[in-house]
GROMACS .gro file of C-alpha atoms in nm:
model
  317
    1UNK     CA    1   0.000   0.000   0.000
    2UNK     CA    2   0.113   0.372  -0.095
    3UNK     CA    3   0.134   0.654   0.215
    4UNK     CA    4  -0.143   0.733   0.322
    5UNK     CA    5  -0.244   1.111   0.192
    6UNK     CA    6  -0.426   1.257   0.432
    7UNK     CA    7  -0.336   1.251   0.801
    8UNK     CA    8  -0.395   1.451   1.149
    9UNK     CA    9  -0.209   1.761   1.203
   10UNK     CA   10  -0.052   1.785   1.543
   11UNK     CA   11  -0.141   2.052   1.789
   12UNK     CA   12   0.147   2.271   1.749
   13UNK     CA   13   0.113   2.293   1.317
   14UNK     CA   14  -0.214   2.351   1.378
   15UNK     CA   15  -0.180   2.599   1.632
   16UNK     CA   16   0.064   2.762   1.389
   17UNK     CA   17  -0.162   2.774   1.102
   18UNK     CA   18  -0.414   2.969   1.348
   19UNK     CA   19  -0.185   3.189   1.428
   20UNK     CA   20  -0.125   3.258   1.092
   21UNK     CA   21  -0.487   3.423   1.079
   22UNK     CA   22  -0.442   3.598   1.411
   23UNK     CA   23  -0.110   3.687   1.444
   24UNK     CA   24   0.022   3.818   1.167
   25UNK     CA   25   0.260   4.111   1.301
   26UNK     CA   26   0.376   4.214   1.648
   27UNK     CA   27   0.014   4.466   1.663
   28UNK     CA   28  -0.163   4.184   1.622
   29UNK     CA   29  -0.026   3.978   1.933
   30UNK     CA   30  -0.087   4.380   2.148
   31UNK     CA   31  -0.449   4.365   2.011
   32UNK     CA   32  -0.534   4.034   2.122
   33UNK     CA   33  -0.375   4.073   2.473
   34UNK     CA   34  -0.535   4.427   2.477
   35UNK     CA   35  -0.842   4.294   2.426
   36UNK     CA   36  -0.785   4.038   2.714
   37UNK     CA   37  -0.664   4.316   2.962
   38UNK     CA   38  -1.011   4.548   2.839
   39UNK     CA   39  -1.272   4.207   2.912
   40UNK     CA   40  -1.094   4.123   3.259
   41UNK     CA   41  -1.234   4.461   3.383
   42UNK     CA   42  -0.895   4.658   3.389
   43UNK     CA   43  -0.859   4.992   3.479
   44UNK     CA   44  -0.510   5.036   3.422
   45UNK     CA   45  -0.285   4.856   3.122
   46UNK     CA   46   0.076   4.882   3.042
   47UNK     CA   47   0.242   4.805   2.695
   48UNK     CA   48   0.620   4.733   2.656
   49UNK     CA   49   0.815   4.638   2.375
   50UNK     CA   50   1.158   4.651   2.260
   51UNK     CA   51   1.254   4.678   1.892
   52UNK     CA   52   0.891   4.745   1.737
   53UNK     CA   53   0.785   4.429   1.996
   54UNK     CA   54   1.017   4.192   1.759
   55UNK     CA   55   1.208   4.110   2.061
   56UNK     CA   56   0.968   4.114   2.308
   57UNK     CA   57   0.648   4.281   2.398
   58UNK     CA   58   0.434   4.236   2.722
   59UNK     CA   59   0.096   4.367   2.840
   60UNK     CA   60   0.073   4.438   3.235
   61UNK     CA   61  -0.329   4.450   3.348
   62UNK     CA   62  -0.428   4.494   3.702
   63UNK     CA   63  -0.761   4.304   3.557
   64UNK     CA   64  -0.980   3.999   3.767
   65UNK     CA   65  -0.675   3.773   3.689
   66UNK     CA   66  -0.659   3.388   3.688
   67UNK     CA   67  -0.582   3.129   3.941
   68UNK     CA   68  -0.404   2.801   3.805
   69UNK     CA   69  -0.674   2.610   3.634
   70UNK     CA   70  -0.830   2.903   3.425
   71UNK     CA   71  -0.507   2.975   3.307
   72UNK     CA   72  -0.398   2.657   3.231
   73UNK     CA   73  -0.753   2.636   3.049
   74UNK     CA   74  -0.690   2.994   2.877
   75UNK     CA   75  -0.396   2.866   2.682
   76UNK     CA   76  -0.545   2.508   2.545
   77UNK     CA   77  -0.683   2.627   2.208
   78UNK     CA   78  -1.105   2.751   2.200
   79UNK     CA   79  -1.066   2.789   2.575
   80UNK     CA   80  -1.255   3.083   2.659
   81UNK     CA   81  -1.514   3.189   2.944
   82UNK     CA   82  -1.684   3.438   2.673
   83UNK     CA   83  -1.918   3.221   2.473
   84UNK     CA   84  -2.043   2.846   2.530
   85UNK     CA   85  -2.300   2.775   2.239
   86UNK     CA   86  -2.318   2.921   1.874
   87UNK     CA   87  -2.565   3.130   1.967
   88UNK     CA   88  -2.386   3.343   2.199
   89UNK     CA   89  -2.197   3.456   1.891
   90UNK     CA   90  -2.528   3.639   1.785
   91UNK     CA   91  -2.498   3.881   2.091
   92UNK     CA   92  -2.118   3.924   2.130
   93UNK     CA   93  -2.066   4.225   2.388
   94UNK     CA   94  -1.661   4.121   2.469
   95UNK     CA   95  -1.410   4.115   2.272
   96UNK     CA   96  -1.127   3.776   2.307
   97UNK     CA   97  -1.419   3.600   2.257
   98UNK     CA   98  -1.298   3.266   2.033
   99UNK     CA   99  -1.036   3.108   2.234
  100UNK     CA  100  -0.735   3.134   1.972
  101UNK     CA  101  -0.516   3.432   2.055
  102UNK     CA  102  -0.288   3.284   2.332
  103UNK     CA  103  -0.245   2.890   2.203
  104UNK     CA  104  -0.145   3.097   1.892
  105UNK     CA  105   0.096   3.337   2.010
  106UNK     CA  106   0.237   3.072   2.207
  107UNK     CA  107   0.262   2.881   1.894
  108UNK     CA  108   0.529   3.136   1.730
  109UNK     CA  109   0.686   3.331   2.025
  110UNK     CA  110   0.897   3.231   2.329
  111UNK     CA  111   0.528   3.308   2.588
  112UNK     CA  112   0.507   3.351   2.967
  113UNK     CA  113   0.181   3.435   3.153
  114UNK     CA  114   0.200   3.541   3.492
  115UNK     CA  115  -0.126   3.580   3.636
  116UNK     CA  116  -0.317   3.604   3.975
  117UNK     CA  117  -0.747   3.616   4.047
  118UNK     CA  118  -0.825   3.953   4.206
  119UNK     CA  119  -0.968   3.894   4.586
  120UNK     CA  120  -0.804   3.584   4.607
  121UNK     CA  121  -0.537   3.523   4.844
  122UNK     CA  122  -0.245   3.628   4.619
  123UNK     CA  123  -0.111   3.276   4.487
  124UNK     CA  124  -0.107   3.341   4.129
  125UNK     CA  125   0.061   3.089   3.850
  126UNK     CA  126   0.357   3.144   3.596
  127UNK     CA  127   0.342   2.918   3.277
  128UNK     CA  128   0.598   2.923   2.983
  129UNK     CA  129   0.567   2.790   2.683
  130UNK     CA  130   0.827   2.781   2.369
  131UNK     CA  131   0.701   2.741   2.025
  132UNK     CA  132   0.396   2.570   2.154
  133UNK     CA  133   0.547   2.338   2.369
  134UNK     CA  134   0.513   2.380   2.747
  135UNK     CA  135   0.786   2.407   2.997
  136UNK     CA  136   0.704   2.502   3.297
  137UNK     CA  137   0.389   2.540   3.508
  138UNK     CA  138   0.470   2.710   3.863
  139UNK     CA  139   0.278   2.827   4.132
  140UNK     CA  140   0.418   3.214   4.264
  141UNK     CA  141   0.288   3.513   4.509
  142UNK     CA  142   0.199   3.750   4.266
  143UNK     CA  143  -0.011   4.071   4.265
  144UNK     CA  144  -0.363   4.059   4.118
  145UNK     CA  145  -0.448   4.060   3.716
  146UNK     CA  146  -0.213   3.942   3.463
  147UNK     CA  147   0.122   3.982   3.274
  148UNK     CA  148   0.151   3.814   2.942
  149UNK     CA  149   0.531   3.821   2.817
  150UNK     CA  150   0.560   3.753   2.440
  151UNK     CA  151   0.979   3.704   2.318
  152UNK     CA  152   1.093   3.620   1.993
  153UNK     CA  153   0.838   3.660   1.789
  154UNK     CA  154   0.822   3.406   1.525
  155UNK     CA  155   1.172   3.234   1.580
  156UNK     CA  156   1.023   2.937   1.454
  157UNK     CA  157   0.863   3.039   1.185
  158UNK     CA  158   1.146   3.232   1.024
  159UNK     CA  159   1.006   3.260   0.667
  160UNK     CA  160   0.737   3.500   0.829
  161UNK     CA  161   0.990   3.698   1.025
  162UNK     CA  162   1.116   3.809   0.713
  163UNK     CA  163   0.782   4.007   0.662
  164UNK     CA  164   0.797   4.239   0.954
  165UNK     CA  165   0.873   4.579   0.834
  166UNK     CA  166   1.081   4.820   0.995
  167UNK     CA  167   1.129   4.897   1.348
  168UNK     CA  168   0.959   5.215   1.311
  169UNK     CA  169   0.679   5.126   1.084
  170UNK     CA  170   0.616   4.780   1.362
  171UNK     CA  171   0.620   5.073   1.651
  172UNK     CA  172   0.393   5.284   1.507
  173UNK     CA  173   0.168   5.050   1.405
  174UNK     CA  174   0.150   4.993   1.810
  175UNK     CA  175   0.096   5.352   1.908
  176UNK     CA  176  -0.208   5.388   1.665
  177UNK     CA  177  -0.381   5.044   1.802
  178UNK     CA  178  -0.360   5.215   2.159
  179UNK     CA  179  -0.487   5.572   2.092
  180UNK     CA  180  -0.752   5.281   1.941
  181UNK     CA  181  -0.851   5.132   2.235
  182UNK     CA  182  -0.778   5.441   2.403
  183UNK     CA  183  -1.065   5.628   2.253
  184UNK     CA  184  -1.292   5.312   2.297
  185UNK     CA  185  -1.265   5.314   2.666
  186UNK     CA  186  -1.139   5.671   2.809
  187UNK     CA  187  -1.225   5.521   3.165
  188UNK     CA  188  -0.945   5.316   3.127
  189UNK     CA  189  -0.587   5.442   3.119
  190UNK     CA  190  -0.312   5.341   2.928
  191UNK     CA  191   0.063   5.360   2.906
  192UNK     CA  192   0.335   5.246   2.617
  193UNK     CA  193   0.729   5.199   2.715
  194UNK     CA  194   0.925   5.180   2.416
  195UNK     CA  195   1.283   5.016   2.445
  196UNK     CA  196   1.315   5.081   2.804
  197UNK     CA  197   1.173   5.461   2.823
  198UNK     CA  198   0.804   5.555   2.877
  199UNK     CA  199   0.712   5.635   2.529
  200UNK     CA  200   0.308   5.750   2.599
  201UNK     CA  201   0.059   5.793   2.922
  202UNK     CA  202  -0.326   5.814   2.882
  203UNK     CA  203  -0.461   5.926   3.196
  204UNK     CA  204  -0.849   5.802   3.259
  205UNK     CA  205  -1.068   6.041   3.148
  206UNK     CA  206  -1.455   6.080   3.201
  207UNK     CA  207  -1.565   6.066   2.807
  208UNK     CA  208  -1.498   5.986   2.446
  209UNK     CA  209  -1.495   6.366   2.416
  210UNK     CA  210  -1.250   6.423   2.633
  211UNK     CA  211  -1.048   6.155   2.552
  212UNK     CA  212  -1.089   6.290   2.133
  213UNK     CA  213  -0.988   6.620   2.250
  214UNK     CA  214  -0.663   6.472   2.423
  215UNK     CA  215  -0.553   6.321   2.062
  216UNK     CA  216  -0.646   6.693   1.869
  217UNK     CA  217  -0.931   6.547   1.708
  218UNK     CA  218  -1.142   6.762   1.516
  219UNK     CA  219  -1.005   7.111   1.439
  220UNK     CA  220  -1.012   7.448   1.633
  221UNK     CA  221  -1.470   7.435   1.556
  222UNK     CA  222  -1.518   7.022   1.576
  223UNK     CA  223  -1.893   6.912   1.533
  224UNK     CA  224  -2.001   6.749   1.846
  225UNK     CA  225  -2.298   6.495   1.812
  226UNK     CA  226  -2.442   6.314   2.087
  227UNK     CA  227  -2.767   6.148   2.050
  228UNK     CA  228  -2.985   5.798   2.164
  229UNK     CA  229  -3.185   5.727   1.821
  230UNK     CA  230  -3.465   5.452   1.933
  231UNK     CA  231  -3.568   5.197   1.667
  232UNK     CA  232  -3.847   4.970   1.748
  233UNK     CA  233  -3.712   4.819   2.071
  234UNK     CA  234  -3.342   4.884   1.944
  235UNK     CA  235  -3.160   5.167   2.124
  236UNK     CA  236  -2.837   5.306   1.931
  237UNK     CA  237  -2.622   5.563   2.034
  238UNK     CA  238  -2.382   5.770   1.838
  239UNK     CA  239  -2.110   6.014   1.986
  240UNK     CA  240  -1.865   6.169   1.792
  241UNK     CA  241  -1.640   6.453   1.709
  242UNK     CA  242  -1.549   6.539   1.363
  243UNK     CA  243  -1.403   6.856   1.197
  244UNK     CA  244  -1.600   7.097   1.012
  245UNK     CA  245  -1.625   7.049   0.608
  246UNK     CA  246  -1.322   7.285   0.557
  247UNK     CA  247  -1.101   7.106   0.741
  248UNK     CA  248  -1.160   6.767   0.544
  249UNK     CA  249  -0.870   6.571   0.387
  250UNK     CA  250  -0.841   6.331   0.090
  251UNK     CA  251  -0.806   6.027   0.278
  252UNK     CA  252  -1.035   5.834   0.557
  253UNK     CA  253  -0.743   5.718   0.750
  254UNK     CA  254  -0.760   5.999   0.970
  255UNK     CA  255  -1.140   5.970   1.055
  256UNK     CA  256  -1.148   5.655   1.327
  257UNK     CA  257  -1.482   5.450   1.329
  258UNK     CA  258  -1.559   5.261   1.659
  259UNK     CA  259  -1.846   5.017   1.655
  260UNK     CA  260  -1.946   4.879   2.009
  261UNK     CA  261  -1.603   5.009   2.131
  262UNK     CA  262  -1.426   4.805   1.812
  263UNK     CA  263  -1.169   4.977   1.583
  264UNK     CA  264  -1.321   4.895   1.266
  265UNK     CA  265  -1.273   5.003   0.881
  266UNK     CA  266  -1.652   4.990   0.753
  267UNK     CA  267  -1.737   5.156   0.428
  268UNK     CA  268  -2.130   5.160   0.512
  269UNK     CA  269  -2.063   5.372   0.810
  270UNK     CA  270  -1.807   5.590   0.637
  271UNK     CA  271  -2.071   5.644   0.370
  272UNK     CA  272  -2.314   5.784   0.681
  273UNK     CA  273  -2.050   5.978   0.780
  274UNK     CA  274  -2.007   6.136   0.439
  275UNK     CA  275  -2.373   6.143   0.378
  276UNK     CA  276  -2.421   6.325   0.676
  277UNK     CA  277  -2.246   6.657   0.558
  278UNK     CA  278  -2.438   6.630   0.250
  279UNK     CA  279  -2.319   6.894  -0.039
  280UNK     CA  280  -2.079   7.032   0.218
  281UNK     CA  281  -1.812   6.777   0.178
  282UNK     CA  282  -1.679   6.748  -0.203
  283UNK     CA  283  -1.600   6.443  -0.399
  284UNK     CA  284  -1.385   6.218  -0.256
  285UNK     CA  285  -1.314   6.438   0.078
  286UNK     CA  286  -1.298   6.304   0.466
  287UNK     CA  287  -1.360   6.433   0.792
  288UNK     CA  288  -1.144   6.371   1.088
  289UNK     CA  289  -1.183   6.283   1.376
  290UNK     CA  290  -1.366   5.990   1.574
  291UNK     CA  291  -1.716   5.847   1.529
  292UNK     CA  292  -1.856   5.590   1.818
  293UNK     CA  293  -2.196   5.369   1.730
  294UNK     CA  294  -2.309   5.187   2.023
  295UNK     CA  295  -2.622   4.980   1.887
  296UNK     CA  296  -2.772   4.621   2.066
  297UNK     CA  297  -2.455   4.333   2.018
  298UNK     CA  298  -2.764   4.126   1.832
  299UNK     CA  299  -2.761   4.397   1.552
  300UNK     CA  300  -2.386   4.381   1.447
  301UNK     CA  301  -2.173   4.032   1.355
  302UNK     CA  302  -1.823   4.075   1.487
  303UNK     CA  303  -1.709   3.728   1.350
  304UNK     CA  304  -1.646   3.801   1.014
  305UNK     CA  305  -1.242   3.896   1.006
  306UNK     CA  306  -1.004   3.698   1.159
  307UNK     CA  307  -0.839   4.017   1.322
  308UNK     CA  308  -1.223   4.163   1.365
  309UNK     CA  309  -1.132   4.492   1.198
  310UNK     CA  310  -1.454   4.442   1.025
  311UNK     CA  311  -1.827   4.403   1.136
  312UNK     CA  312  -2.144   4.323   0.897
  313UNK     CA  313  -2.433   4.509   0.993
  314UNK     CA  314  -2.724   4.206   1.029
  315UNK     CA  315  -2.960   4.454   0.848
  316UNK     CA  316  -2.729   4.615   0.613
  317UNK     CA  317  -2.895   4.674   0.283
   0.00000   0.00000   0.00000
């Protein structure tokens, strides 16, 4: 008989080809443990890398935190606490909701995660892994939430190493992601230490407003909207703050569109947007600024990208 063609992948190629959907620079991996830090109720999250986060890059939350079991559970691939049946991912309100980031960073990065359950009596766990391959497990007094240490990124998967781009492009793609999630929850504050110094500091502040007006958004006049539309039992709100038509530009990069506190890149709200200023924008032109639509999680499917930088609308025309 010949070889037989077809065959079961092992864990760790398969964990690799998943993170080749989620983790495709060193952004990505900040995103996904952003997102971690933001759902374990943090109020305060620090960002460190060193080199544009090729070296290393870890994300310090003073979240709830895990005790040994949940984090032993968070790093098995689909373990998550977000969802449990395919219908919760009609009402998704989180957002690590599918279980994949940390088996998949683990996959292609030397990983730590040091984490300890808030209100619990300070024995927290530290768990390395290499290349998808655990090492150690240990049990260790540690301060409440979580520290996820990311080294290396891609040393075993050197063919996509080669497709980082510069230290300064990798970097920068890191400060825009947190002004991001900065804008998405002022409440929370942030800070970025790049290569040893602190780079950034986001203080908490009390609104998306404030927070917009922090980053310059607008212009010296912005438009400042602020409304609860209600549609049948639906309630959406939409806050934003955008520059007058004078002040447009030829590109949409510089207009940021947040749906349910998700960076996204939509062209049926950027079409609103536009539409909105009617005959005062020309042909082609851009506001800046930020736009926020909060609307029911039912309305919106978040599980369409594998980064989730886009959403489909359920009622989109």
């Amino acid at each position: 008989m010949g070889r037989p063609r077809v065959k079961i992948l092992s864990d760790i190629v398969v964990n690799q080809i998943a993170a080749g959907e989620v983790v495709e620079r060193p952004a990505s991996v900040v995103k996904e443990l952003l997102e971690n830090a933001v759902d374990a109720d943090a109020t305060e999250i620090s960002v460190v890398i060193a080199n544009g986060g090729r070296s290393s890059i870890e994300v310090i939350d003073n979240g709830l935190g895990m005790g040994r079991d949940d984090a032993l559970l968070a790093i098995e691939r689909f373990g998550t606490s977000k969802i449990n049946c395919v219908d919760d991912l009609l009402g998704i309100s989180t957002h690590g909701f599918r279980g994949e980031a940390l088996p998949s960073i683990a996959a292609v990065a030397k990983f730590q995660l040091e984490s300890s359950p808030r209100g619990g009596a300070g024995t927290g766990v530290v768990i390395s892994i290499d290349g998808g391959v655990l090492k150690n497990v240990e049990d260790r007094s540690l301060a409440p939430g979580t520290r996820v240490s990311v080294r290396q990124l891609f040393f075993n998967v050197p063919a996509r190493r080669k497709f980082l781009r510069a230290e300064s492009t990798e970097e920068g793609m890191i400060r825009a992601l947190l002004i991001d999630f900065a804008l998405a929850y002022p409440p929370i504050g942030f800070s970025l230490v790049v290569d040893g110094v602190r780079s950034v500091s986001y203080a908490p502040r009390a609104s998306l407003i404030e927070r917009a007006r922090e980053f310059g958004m607008g212009d010296e006049r912005p438009l400042i909207i602020d409304e609860l539309r209600e549609f049948g039992d639906s309630h959406w709100r939409v806050v934003a703050l955008l520059s007058e038509p004078i002040a447009s530009v030829a590109s949409a990069n510089r207009l940021r569109l947040l749906i349910n506190r998700r960076s996204v890149r939509d062209k049926l709200l950027l079409k609103a947007v536009r539409d909105g200023y009617g005959s005062y924008l020309k042909a082609g032109r851009y506001p800046t600024g930020v736009i926020s639509l909060d609307i029911p999680p039912d309305e919106v499917d978040v599980n369409v990208h594998p980064q989730k930088t886009e959403v489909r609308f359920r009622n989109s025309p």
